[in-house]
Amino acid sequence: MSGNIRLLSDTLAAAKAEGRSALIAYLPAGFPTVDGGIAAIKAVLDGGADIVEVGLPHSDPVLDGPVIQTADDIALRGGVKIADVLRTVREAHEATGKPVLVMTYWNPIDRYGVERFTAELAEAGGAGCILPDLPVQESALWREHAEKHGLATVFVVAPSSRDGRLAEITAAGSGFVYAASLMGVTGTRESVGTQAQDLVRRTRATTDLPVCVGLGVSNAAQAAEVAGFADGVIVGSAFVKRMLDAEDESAGLQAVRELAGELAEGVRRTG
């Protein structure tokens, strides 16, 4: 069974052909429950997201700020397992036909087994993985199996990455490049800043892969700003916060669906 890297690439290309950025949403699996998390991801995709990243909850999420850490903690206390993450991928993709990636730290995959994880992710219809803490120079085994199973390998670049390092990272990646808009952890911010635009420019000089920007985008105006210079706008903490702040699960689903709609309008603004 082959994964959906082609669907991911086609989706990003289709957005570009429409003269806009793709909207990429993030929500962790198992939050607030496994079934509730699947419903939330479907709601975000139905609301207007083009692509979704399913977070694999981790006890020490070094890149993630307090909002996502809170959601991860809820999921882990609920007993979420890798099998639940894969089920989330399968059901979200089957229900919407849209590309679904997994965002995960390396340790859970290493423990689960690279061959087993890539094979099962592809079989579930996954499009690939975002691996924020896997160094490129240690990624050969992962990339071999991901390529064999038709999965994208998305690496993260940061404003601190020098040009030579950017070239090394982008040469090893596939699907798209995840550009972290600023130094620090995930979370909503008042402004996305100019670092992101400069990072996209420098990254594009090294690769033909789409460059998608995450960390800090929380509303339509910020999405429109980032869409002016990036191939994709990645939003995570804002969706998680809507779920955390909702009085019940039904209200949470409505809130994330509405936010997806607002952000989808944002990435379509011109001028």
PDB file of C-alpha atoms in Angstrom:
ATOM      1  CA  MET A   1       0.000   0.000   0.000  1.00  0.00           C
ATOM      2  CA  SER A   2       1.402   3.360  -1.023  1.00  0.00           C
ATOM      3  CA  GLY A   3       0.915   6.567   0.924  1.00  0.00           C
ATOM      4  CA  ASN A   4      -0.474   9.825  -0.349  1.00  0.00           C
ATOM      5  CA  ILE A   5       2.540  12.052  -1.035  1.00  0.00           C
ATOM      6  CA  ARG A   6       1.141  12.626  -4.534  1.00  0.00           C
ATOM      7  CA  LEU A   7      -2.159  13.858  -3.099  1.00  0.00           C
ATOM      8  CA  LEU A   8      -0.237  16.237  -0.835  1.00  0.00           C
ATOM      9  CA  SER A   9       1.797  17.619  -3.742  1.00  0.00           C
ATOM     10  CA  ASP A  10      -1.287  17.927  -5.952  1.00  0.00           C
ATOM     11  CA  THR A  11      -3.201  19.754  -3.211  1.00  0.00           C
ATOM     12  CA  LEU A  12      -0.412  22.300  -2.743  1.00  0.00           C
ATOM     13  CA  ALA A  13      -0.112  22.727  -6.516  1.00  0.00           C
ATOM     14  CA  ALA A  14      -3.875  23.223  -6.867  1.00  0.00           C
ATOM     15  CA  ALA A  15      -3.846  25.997  -4.264  1.00  0.00           C
ATOM     16  CA  LYS A  16      -0.960  27.672  -6.085  1.00  0.00           C
ATOM     17  CA  ALA A  17      -2.863  27.414  -9.361  1.00  0.00           C
ATOM     18  CA  GLU A  18      -5.747  29.247  -7.661  1.00  0.00           C
ATOM     19  CA  GLY A  19      -3.330  32.038  -6.740  1.00  0.00           C
ATOM     20  CA  ARG A  20      -3.460  31.362  -3.018  1.00  0.00           C
ATOM     21  CA  SER A  21      -1.751  29.611  -0.142  1.00  0.00           C
ATOM     22  CA  ALA A  22      -2.926  26.263   1.170  1.00  0.00           C
ATOM     23  CA  LEU A  23      -4.429  26.196   4.661  1.00  0.00           C
ATOM     24  CA  ILE A  24      -2.815  23.505   6.813  1.00  0.00           C
ATOM     25  CA  ALA A  25      -4.404  22.778  10.186  1.00  0.00           C
ATOM     26  CA  TYR A  26      -2.944  20.932  13.167  1.00  0.00           C
ATOM     27  CA  LEU A  27      -4.771  19.072  15.926  1.00  0.00           C
ATOM     28  CA  PRO A  28      -3.449  16.324  18.206  1.00  0.00           C
ATOM     29  CA  ALA A  29      -4.929  12.834  18.075  1.00  0.00           C
ATOM     30  CA  GLY A  30      -6.825  11.742  21.163  1.00  0.00           C
ATOM     31  CA  PHE A  31      -7.939  15.250  22.129  1.00  0.00           C
ATOM     32  CA  PRO A  32     -10.326  15.587  23.828  1.00  0.00           C
ATOM     33  CA  THR A  33     -10.871  11.851  23.209  1.00  0.00           C
ATOM     34  CA  VAL A  34      -9.939   9.652  20.264  1.00  0.00           C
ATOM     35  CA  ASP A  35     -13.423   9.915  18.750  1.00  0.00           C
ATOM     36  CA  GLY A  36     -13.656  13.600  19.662  1.00  0.00           C
ATOM     37  CA  GLY A  37     -10.305  14.260  18.029  1.00  0.00           C
ATOM     38  CA  ILE A  38     -11.386  12.543  14.813  1.00  0.00           C
ATOM     39  CA  ALA A  39     -14.576  14.629  14.787  1.00  0.00           C
ATOM     40  CA  ALA A  40     -12.561  17.827  15.333  1.00  0.00           C
ATOM     41  CA  ILE A  41     -10.176  17.055  12.488  1.00  0.00           C
ATOM     42  CA  LYS A  42     -13.076  16.293  10.151  1.00  0.00           C
ATOM     43  CA  ALA A  43     -14.703  19.586  11.201  1.00  0.00           C
ATOM     44  CA  VAL A  44     -11.538  21.541  10.406  1.00  0.00           C
ATOM     45  CA  LEU A  45     -11.216  19.898   6.980  1.00  0.00           C
ATOM     46  CA  ASP A  46     -14.926  20.392   6.260  1.00  0.00           C
ATOM     47  CA  GLY A  47     -14.585  24.018   7.370  1.00  0.00           C
ATOM     48  CA  GLY A  48     -11.990  24.822   4.747  1.00  0.00           C
ATOM     49  CA  ALA A  49      -8.563  23.419   5.631  1.00  0.00           C
ATOM     50  CA  ASP A  50      -6.803  21.877   2.628  1.00  0.00           C
ATOM     51  CA  ILE A  51      -4.450  19.639   4.596  1.00  0.00           C
ATOM     52  CA  VAL A  52      -4.286  18.486   8.202  1.00  0.00           C
ATOM     53  CA  GLU A  53      -1.452  17.523  10.504  1.00  0.00           C
ATOM     54  CA  VAL A  54      -2.396  14.990  13.181  1.00  0.00           C
ATOM     55  CA  GLY A  55      -0.204  15.414  16.228  1.00  0.00           C
ATOM     56  CA  LEU A  56       1.150  12.299  17.925  1.00  0.00           C
ATOM     57  CA  PRO A  57       0.954  13.324  21.598  1.00  0.00           C
ATOM     58  CA  HIS A  58       4.274  13.278  23.418  1.00  0.00           C
ATOM     59  CA  SER A  59       5.159  13.692  27.077  1.00  0.00           C
ATOM     60  CA  ASP A  60       7.978  16.158  26.327  1.00  0.00           C
ATOM     61  CA  PRO A  61       6.920  18.199  23.283  1.00  0.00           C
ATOM     62  CA  VAL A  62       9.899  20.553  23.061  1.00  0.00           C
ATOM     63  CA  LEU A  63       8.585  22.558  20.089  1.00  0.00           C
ATOM     64  CA  ASP A  64       5.063  22.976  21.440  1.00  0.00           C
ATOM     65  CA  GLY A  65       3.845  25.781  23.650  1.00  0.00           C
ATOM     66  CA  PRO A  66       1.487  25.520  26.642  1.00  0.00           C
ATOM     67  CA  VAL A  67      -1.747  25.258  24.630  1.00  0.00           C
ATOM     68  CA  ILE A  68      -0.685  22.174  22.676  1.00  0.00           C
ATOM     69  CA  GLN A  69       1.089  20.742  25.729  1.00  0.00           C
ATOM     70  CA  THR A  70      -2.236  20.927  27.597  1.00  0.00           C
ATOM     71  CA  ALA A  71      -4.024  19.067  24.793  1.00  0.00           C
ATOM     72  CA  ASP A  72      -1.251  16.468  24.595  1.00  0.00           C
ATOM     73  CA  ASP A  73      -1.532  15.920  28.333  1.00  0.00           C
ATOM     74  CA  ILE A  74      -5.291  15.353  28.049  1.00  0.00           C
ATOM     75  CA  ALA A  75      -4.730  12.866  25.210  1.00  0.00           C
ATOM     76  CA  LEU A  76      -1.978  10.992  27.062  1.00  0.00           C
ATOM     77  CA  ARG A  77      -4.044  10.799  30.252  1.00  0.00           C
ATOM     78  CA  GLY A  78      -6.823   9.361  28.096  1.00  0.00           C
ATOM     79  CA  GLY A  79      -4.449   6.576  27.050  1.00  0.00           C
ATOM     80  CA  VAL A  80      -3.939   7.521  23.377  1.00  0.00           C
ATOM     81  CA  LYS A  81      -1.746   5.040  21.478  1.00  0.00           C
ATOM     82  CA  ILE A  82      -0.064   5.063  18.069  1.00  0.00           C
ATOM     83  CA  ALA A  83      -2.875   2.794  16.848  1.00  0.00           C
ATOM     84  CA  ASP A  84      -5.315   5.608  17.725  1.00  0.00           C
ATOM     85  CA  VAL A  85      -3.203   8.118  15.795  1.00  0.00           C
ATOM     86  CA  LEU A  86      -3.257   5.862  12.738  1.00  0.00           C
ATOM     87  CA  ARG A  87      -7.009   5.373  13.099  1.00  0.00           C
ATOM     88  CA  THR A  88      -7.400   9.156  13.232  1.00  0.00           C
ATOM     89  CA  VAL A  89      -5.414   9.489   9.992  1.00  0.00           C
ATOM     90  CA  ARG A  90      -7.471   6.780   8.302  1.00  0.00           C
ATOM     91  CA  GLU A  91     -10.883   8.121   9.281  1.00  0.00           C
ATOM     92  CA  ALA A  92     -10.031  11.765   8.527  1.00  0.00           C
ATOM     93  CA  HIS A  93      -8.688  10.891   5.093  1.00  0.00           C
ATOM     94  CA  GLU A  94     -11.496   8.493   4.222  1.00  0.00           C
ATOM     95  CA  ALA A  95     -14.155  11.017   5.255  1.00  0.00           C
ATOM     96  CA  THR A  96     -12.709  13.999   3.385  1.00  0.00           C
ATOM     97  CA  GLY A  97     -10.339  12.722   0.686  1.00  0.00           C
ATOM     98  CA  LYS A  98      -7.827  15.343   1.834  1.00  0.00           C
ATOM     99  CA  PRO A  99      -4.139  14.811   2.668  1.00  0.00           C
ATOM    100  CA  VAL A 100      -3.403  13.909   6.285  1.00  0.00           C
ATOM    101  CA  LEU A 101       0.093  13.986   7.775  1.00  0.00           C
ATOM    102  CA  VAL A 102       1.386  13.005  11.183  1.00  0.00           C
ATOM    103  CA  MET A 103       3.493  15.450  13.168  1.00  0.00           C
ATOM    104  CA  THR A 104       5.627  13.593  15.660  1.00  0.00           C
ATOM    105  CA  TYR A 105       8.834  13.625  17.596  1.00  0.00           C
ATOM    106  CA  TRP A 106      11.259  10.895  16.665  1.00  0.00           C
ATOM    107  CA  ASN A 107      11.306   8.821  19.848  1.00  0.00           C
ATOM    108  CA  PRO A 108       7.809   7.261  19.495  1.00  0.00           C
ATOM    109  CA  ILE A 109       8.561   6.140  15.913  1.00  0.00           C
ATOM    110  CA  ASP A 110      11.955   4.792  16.897  1.00  0.00           C
ATOM    111  CA  ARG A 111      10.343   2.721  19.657  1.00  0.00           C
ATOM    112  CA  TYR A 112       7.467   1.555  17.437  1.00  0.00           C
ATOM    113  CA  GLY A 113       9.774   0.600  14.560  1.00  0.00           C
ATOM    114  CA  VAL A 114      10.395   2.658  11.426  1.00  0.00           C
ATOM    115  CA  GLU A 115       9.356  -0.030   8.950  1.00  0.00           C
ATOM    116  CA  ARG A 116       6.199  -0.853  10.896  1.00  0.00           C
ATOM    117  CA  PHE A 117       5.207   2.805  11.347  1.00  0.00           C
ATOM    118  CA  THR A 118       5.745   3.824   7.712  1.00  0.00           C
ATOM    119  CA  ALA A 119       3.923   0.754   6.407  1.00  0.00           C
ATOM    120  CA  GLU A 120       0.947   1.309   8.726  1.00  0.00           C
ATOM    121  CA  LEU A 121       0.801   5.058   8.052  1.00  0.00           C
ATOM    122  CA  ALA A 122       0.741   4.431   4.306  1.00  0.00           C
ATOM    123  CA  GLU A 123      -1.909   1.731   4.719  1.00  0.00           C
ATOM    124  CA  ALA A 124      -4.025   4.228   6.687  1.00  0.00           C
ATOM    125  CA  GLY A 125      -3.872   6.660   3.762  1.00  0.00           C
ATOM    126  CA  GLY A 126      -1.347   9.010   5.355  1.00  0.00           C
ATOM    127  CA  ALA A 127       0.524  11.523   3.205  1.00  0.00           C
ATOM    128  CA  GLY A 128       3.690  11.651   5.282  1.00  0.00           C
ATOM    129  CA  CYS A 129       5.314  12.897   8.472  1.00  0.00           C
ATOM    130  CA  ILE A 130       6.610  16.149   9.889  1.00  0.00           C
ATOM    131  CA  LEU A 131       9.591  15.350  12.080  1.00  0.00           C
ATOM    132  CA  PRO A 132      10.699  18.477  13.978  1.00  0.00           C
ATOM    133  CA  ASP A 133      13.480  16.866  16.028  1.00  0.00           C
ATOM    134  CA  LEU A 134      14.967  14.341  13.568  1.00  0.00           C
ATOM    135  CA  PRO A 135      18.347  15.648  12.361  1.00  0.00           C
ATOM    136  CA  VAL A 136      18.753  15.337   8.593  1.00  0.00           C
ATOM    137  CA  GLN A 137      22.097  13.585   9.008  1.00  0.00           C
ATOM    138  CA  GLU A 138      20.382  10.856  11.062  1.00  0.00           C
ATOM    139  CA  SER A 139      17.334  10.493   8.808  1.00  0.00           C
ATOM    140  CA  ALA A 140      18.504   8.021   6.140  1.00  0.00           C
ATOM    141  CA  LEU A 141      16.647   5.017   7.596  1.00  0.00           C
ATOM    142  CA  TRP A 142      13.412   6.972   7.937  1.00  0.00           C
ATOM    143  CA  ARG A 143      13.675   8.442   4.429  1.00  0.00           C
ATOM    144  CA  GLU A 144      14.376   5.040   2.885  1.00  0.00           C
ATOM    145  CA  HIS A 145      11.181   3.570   4.332  1.00  0.00           C
ATOM    146  CA  ALA A 146       9.096   6.712   3.760  1.00  0.00           C
ATOM    147  CA  GLU A 147      10.064   6.764   0.097  1.00  0.00           C
ATOM    148  CA  LYS A 148       9.332   3.057  -0.245  1.00  0.00           C
ATOM    149  CA  HIS A 149       5.830   3.618   1.112  1.00  0.00           C
ATOM    150  CA  GLY A 150       5.016   6.838  -0.768  1.00  0.00           C
ATOM    151  CA  LEU A 151       5.212   9.145   2.252  1.00  0.00           C
ATOM    152  CA  ALA A 152       6.501  12.708   2.455  1.00  0.00           C
ATOM    153  CA  THR A 153       9.316  13.611   4.834  1.00  0.00           C
ATOM    154  CA  VAL A 154       8.771  17.182   5.991  1.00  0.00           C
ATOM    155  CA  PHE A 155      11.635  18.831   7.853  1.00  0.00           C
ATOM    156  CA  VAL A 156      11.460  22.042   9.867  1.00  0.00           C
ATOM    157  CA  VAL A 157      13.683  25.046   9.139  1.00  0.00           C
ATOM    158  CA  ALA A 158      14.062  28.042  11.447  1.00  0.00           C
ATOM    159  CA  PRO A 159      15.250  31.645  11.143  1.00  0.00           C
ATOM    160  CA  SER A 160      18.514  30.572  12.782  1.00  0.00           C
ATOM    161  CA  SER A 161      19.234  28.069   9.965  1.00  0.00           C
ATOM    162  CA  ARG A 162      22.177  29.233   7.861  1.00  0.00           C
ATOM    163  CA  ASP A 163      21.904  29.064   4.082  1.00  0.00           C
ATOM    164  CA  GLY A 164      24.149  26.011   3.766  1.00  0.00           C
ATOM    165  CA  ARG A 165      22.099  24.193   6.394  1.00  0.00           C
ATOM    166  CA  LEU A 166      18.854  25.163   4.631  1.00  0.00           C
ATOM    167  CA  ALA A 167      20.160  23.582   1.417  1.00  0.00           C
ATOM    168  CA  GLU A 168      21.076  20.378   3.271  1.00  0.00           C
ATOM    169  CA  ILE A 169      17.641  20.157   4.907  1.00  0.00           C
ATOM    170  CA  THR A 170      15.598  20.924   1.795  1.00  0.00           C
ATOM    171  CA  ALA A 171      17.584  18.481  -0.343  1.00  0.00           C
ATOM    172  CA  ALA A 172      16.611  15.675   2.047  1.00  0.00           C
ATOM    173  CA  GLY A 173      12.946  16.603   2.421  1.00  0.00           C
ATOM    174  CA  SER A 174       9.854  15.958   0.322  1.00  0.00           C
ATOM    175  CA  GLY A 175       6.262  17.169   0.199  1.00  0.00           C
ATOM    176  CA  PHE A 176       6.962  20.652   1.521  1.00  0.00           C
ATOM    177  CA  VAL A 177       9.283  22.523   3.870  1.00  0.00           C
ATOM    178  CA  TYR A 178       7.920  23.608   7.260  1.00  0.00           C
ATOM    179  CA  ALA A 179       9.289  27.086   7.987  1.00  0.00           C
ATOM    180  CA  ALA A 180       9.050  27.996  11.676  1.00  0.00           C
ATOM    181  CA  SER A 181       8.272  31.711  11.573  1.00  0.00           C
ATOM    182  CA  LEU A 182      10.256  32.581  14.681  1.00  0.00           C
ATOM    183  CA  MET A 183      12.486  31.119  17.303  1.00  0.00           C
ATOM    184  CA  GLY A 184      10.643  29.528  20.205  1.00  0.00           C
ATOM    185  CA  VAL A 185       7.662  27.274  20.812  1.00  0.00           C
ATOM    186  CA  THR A 186       4.287  27.110  19.128  1.00  0.00           C
ATOM    187  CA  GLY A 187       1.516  29.448  20.188  1.00  0.00           C
ATOM    188  CA  THR A 188      -0.612  32.308  18.944  1.00  0.00           C
ATOM    189  CA  ARG A 189       1.077  35.685  18.705  1.00  0.00           C
ATOM    190  CA  GLU A 190       0.124  39.300  18.040  1.00  0.00           C
ATOM    191  CA  SER A 191       2.245  39.402  14.908  1.00  0.00           C
ATOM    192  CA  VAL A 192       4.003  36.842  12.763  1.00  0.00           C
ATOM    193  CA  GLY A 193       6.938  39.158  12.081  1.00  0.00           C
ATOM    194  CA  THR A 194       9.350  39.743   9.250  1.00  0.00           C
ATOM    195  CA  GLN A 195      11.631  36.820  10.100  1.00  0.00           C
ATOM    196  CA  ALA A 196       9.183  34.469   8.405  1.00  0.00           C
ATOM    197  CA  GLN A 197       9.263  36.289   5.077  1.00  0.00           C
ATOM    198  CA  ASP A 198      13.058  36.335   5.039  1.00  0.00           C
ATOM    199  CA  LEU A 199      13.197  32.636   5.942  1.00  0.00           C
ATOM    200  CA  VAL A 200      10.813  31.755   3.090  1.00  0.00           C
ATOM    201  CA  ARG A 201      12.926  33.761   0.652  1.00  0.00           C
ATOM    202  CA  ARG A 202      16.143  32.059   1.770  1.00  0.00           C
ATOM    203  CA  THR A 203      14.531  28.598   1.771  1.00  0.00           C
ATOM    204  CA  ARG A 204      13.079  29.046  -1.717  1.00  0.00           C
ATOM    205  CA  ALA A 205      16.576  29.838  -2.984  1.00  0.00           C
ATOM    206  CA  THR A 206      17.535  26.230  -2.139  1.00  0.00           C
ATOM    207  CA  THR A 207      14.521  24.203  -3.340  1.00  0.00           C
ATOM    208  CA  ASP A 208      11.490  23.902  -5.609  1.00  0.00           C
ATOM    209  CA  LEU A 209       9.459  22.384  -2.753  1.00  0.00           C
ATOM    210  CA  PRO A 210       6.556  24.478  -1.432  1.00  0.00           C
ATOM    211  CA  VAL A 211       7.467  26.430   1.707  1.00  0.00           C
ATOM    212  CA  CYS A 212       4.744  26.542   4.366  1.00  0.00           C
ATOM    213  CA  VAL A 213       4.890  28.787   7.427  1.00  0.00           C
ATOM    214  CA  GLY A 214       3.782  27.862  10.935  1.00  0.00           C
ATOM    215  CA  LEU A 215       4.093  29.092  14.536  1.00  0.00           C
ATOM    216  CA  GLY A 216       2.049  32.114  15.480  1.00  0.00           C
ATOM    217  CA  VAL A 217      -0.818  32.368  12.990  1.00  0.00           C
ATOM    218  CA  SER A 218      -4.167  32.587  14.763  1.00  0.00           C
ATOM    219  CA  ASN A 219      -6.584  34.726  12.731  1.00  0.00           C
ATOM    220  CA  ALA A 220      -7.642  35.573   9.192  1.00  0.00           C
ATOM    221  CA  ALA A 221      -5.576  38.769   9.022  1.00  0.00           C
ATOM    222  CA  GLN A 222      -2.377  36.930   9.971  1.00  0.00           C
ATOM    223  CA  ALA A 223      -3.245  34.119   7.547  1.00  0.00           C
ATOM    224  CA  ALA A 224      -3.644  36.693   4.772  1.00  0.00           C
ATOM    225  CA  GLU A 225      -0.303  38.276   5.704  1.00  0.00           C
ATOM    226  CA  VAL A 226       1.568  34.966   5.569  1.00  0.00           C
ATOM    227  CA  ALA A 227      -0.310  33.889   2.434  1.00  0.00           C
ATOM    228  CA  GLY A 228       1.259  36.882   0.725  1.00  0.00           C
ATOM    229  CA  PHE A 229       4.662  35.212   0.735  1.00  0.00           C
ATOM    230  CA  ALA A 230       4.275  31.496   1.636  1.00  0.00           C
ATOM    231  CA  ASP A 231       2.881  28.460  -0.206  1.00  0.00           C
ATOM    232  CA  GLY A 232       1.010  27.287   2.869  1.00  0.00           C
ATOM    233  CA  VAL A 233      -0.187  28.721   6.182  1.00  0.00           C
ATOM    234  CA  ILE A 234       0.001  26.311   9.150  1.00  0.00           C
ATOM    235  CA  VAL A 235      -2.288  26.893  12.143  1.00  0.00           C
ATOM    236  CA  GLY A 236      -2.294  24.732  15.267  1.00  0.00           C
ATOM    237  CA  SER A 237      -2.531  26.418  18.665  1.00  0.00           C
ATOM    238  CA  ALA A 238      -5.500  28.587  17.622  1.00  0.00           C
ATOM    239  CA  PHE A 239      -7.543  25.462  16.787  1.00  0.00           C
ATOM    240  CA  VAL A 240      -6.514  23.718  20.003  1.00  0.00           C
ATOM    241  CA  LYS A 241      -7.387  26.818  22.053  1.00  0.00           C
ATOM    242  CA  ARG A 242     -10.878  26.935  20.516  1.00  0.00           C
ATOM    243  CA  MET A 243     -11.385  23.335  21.619  1.00  0.00           C
ATOM    244  CA  LEU A 244     -10.006  23.961  25.116  1.00  0.00           C
ATOM    245  CA  ASP A 245     -12.157  27.077  25.602  1.00  0.00           C
ATOM    246  CA  ALA A 246     -15.398  25.477  24.391  1.00  0.00           C
ATOM    247  CA  GLU A 247     -18.001  24.617  27.013  1.00  0.00           C
ATOM    248  CA  ASP A 248     -18.649  21.207  25.465  1.00  0.00           C
ATOM    249  CA  GLU A 249     -17.546  19.043  22.550  1.00  0.00           C
ATOM    250  CA  SER A 250     -20.326  20.193  20.241  1.00  0.00           C
ATOM    251  CA  ALA A 251     -19.394  23.839  20.797  1.00  0.00           C
ATOM    252  CA  GLY A 252     -15.741  22.950  20.215  1.00  0.00           C
ATOM    253  CA  LEU A 253     -16.503  21.356  16.855  1.00  0.00           C
ATOM    254  CA  GLN A 254     -18.504  24.397  15.802  1.00  0.00           C
ATOM    255  CA  ALA A 255     -15.695  26.711  16.926  1.00  0.00           C
ATOM    256  CA  VAL A 256     -12.944  24.944  14.983  1.00  0.00           C
ATOM    257  CA  ARG A 257     -15.140  24.636  11.886  1.00  0.00           C
ATOM    258  CA  GLU A 258     -15.795  28.383  12.006  1.00  0.00           C
ATOM    259  CA  LEU A 259     -12.106  29.207  12.540  1.00  0.00           C
ATOM    260  CA  ALA A 260     -11.168  27.033   9.562  1.00  0.00           C
ATOM    261  CA  GLY A 261     -13.667  28.975   7.460  1.00  0.00           C
ATOM    262  CA  GLU A 262     -12.254  32.332   8.586  1.00  0.00           C
ATOM    263  CA  LEU A 263      -8.669  31.237   7.910  1.00  0.00           C
ATOM    264  CA  ALA A 264      -9.660  29.764   4.524  1.00  0.00           C
ATOM    265  CA  GLU A 265     -11.017  33.195   3.586  1.00  0.00           C
ATOM    266  CA  GLY A 266      -7.796  34.758   4.867  1.00  0.00           C
ATOM    267  CA  VAL A 267      -5.518  32.697   2.621  1.00  0.00           C
ATOM    268  CA  ARG A 268      -7.682  33.696  -0.366  1.00  0.00           C
ATOM    269  CA  ARG A 269      -7.367  37.440   0.168  1.00  0.00           C
ATOM    270  CA  THR A 270      -5.391  39.377  -2.379  1.00  0.00           C
ATOM    271  CA  GLY A 271      -3.911  42.824  -2.072  1.00  0.00           C
TER     272      GLY A 271
END
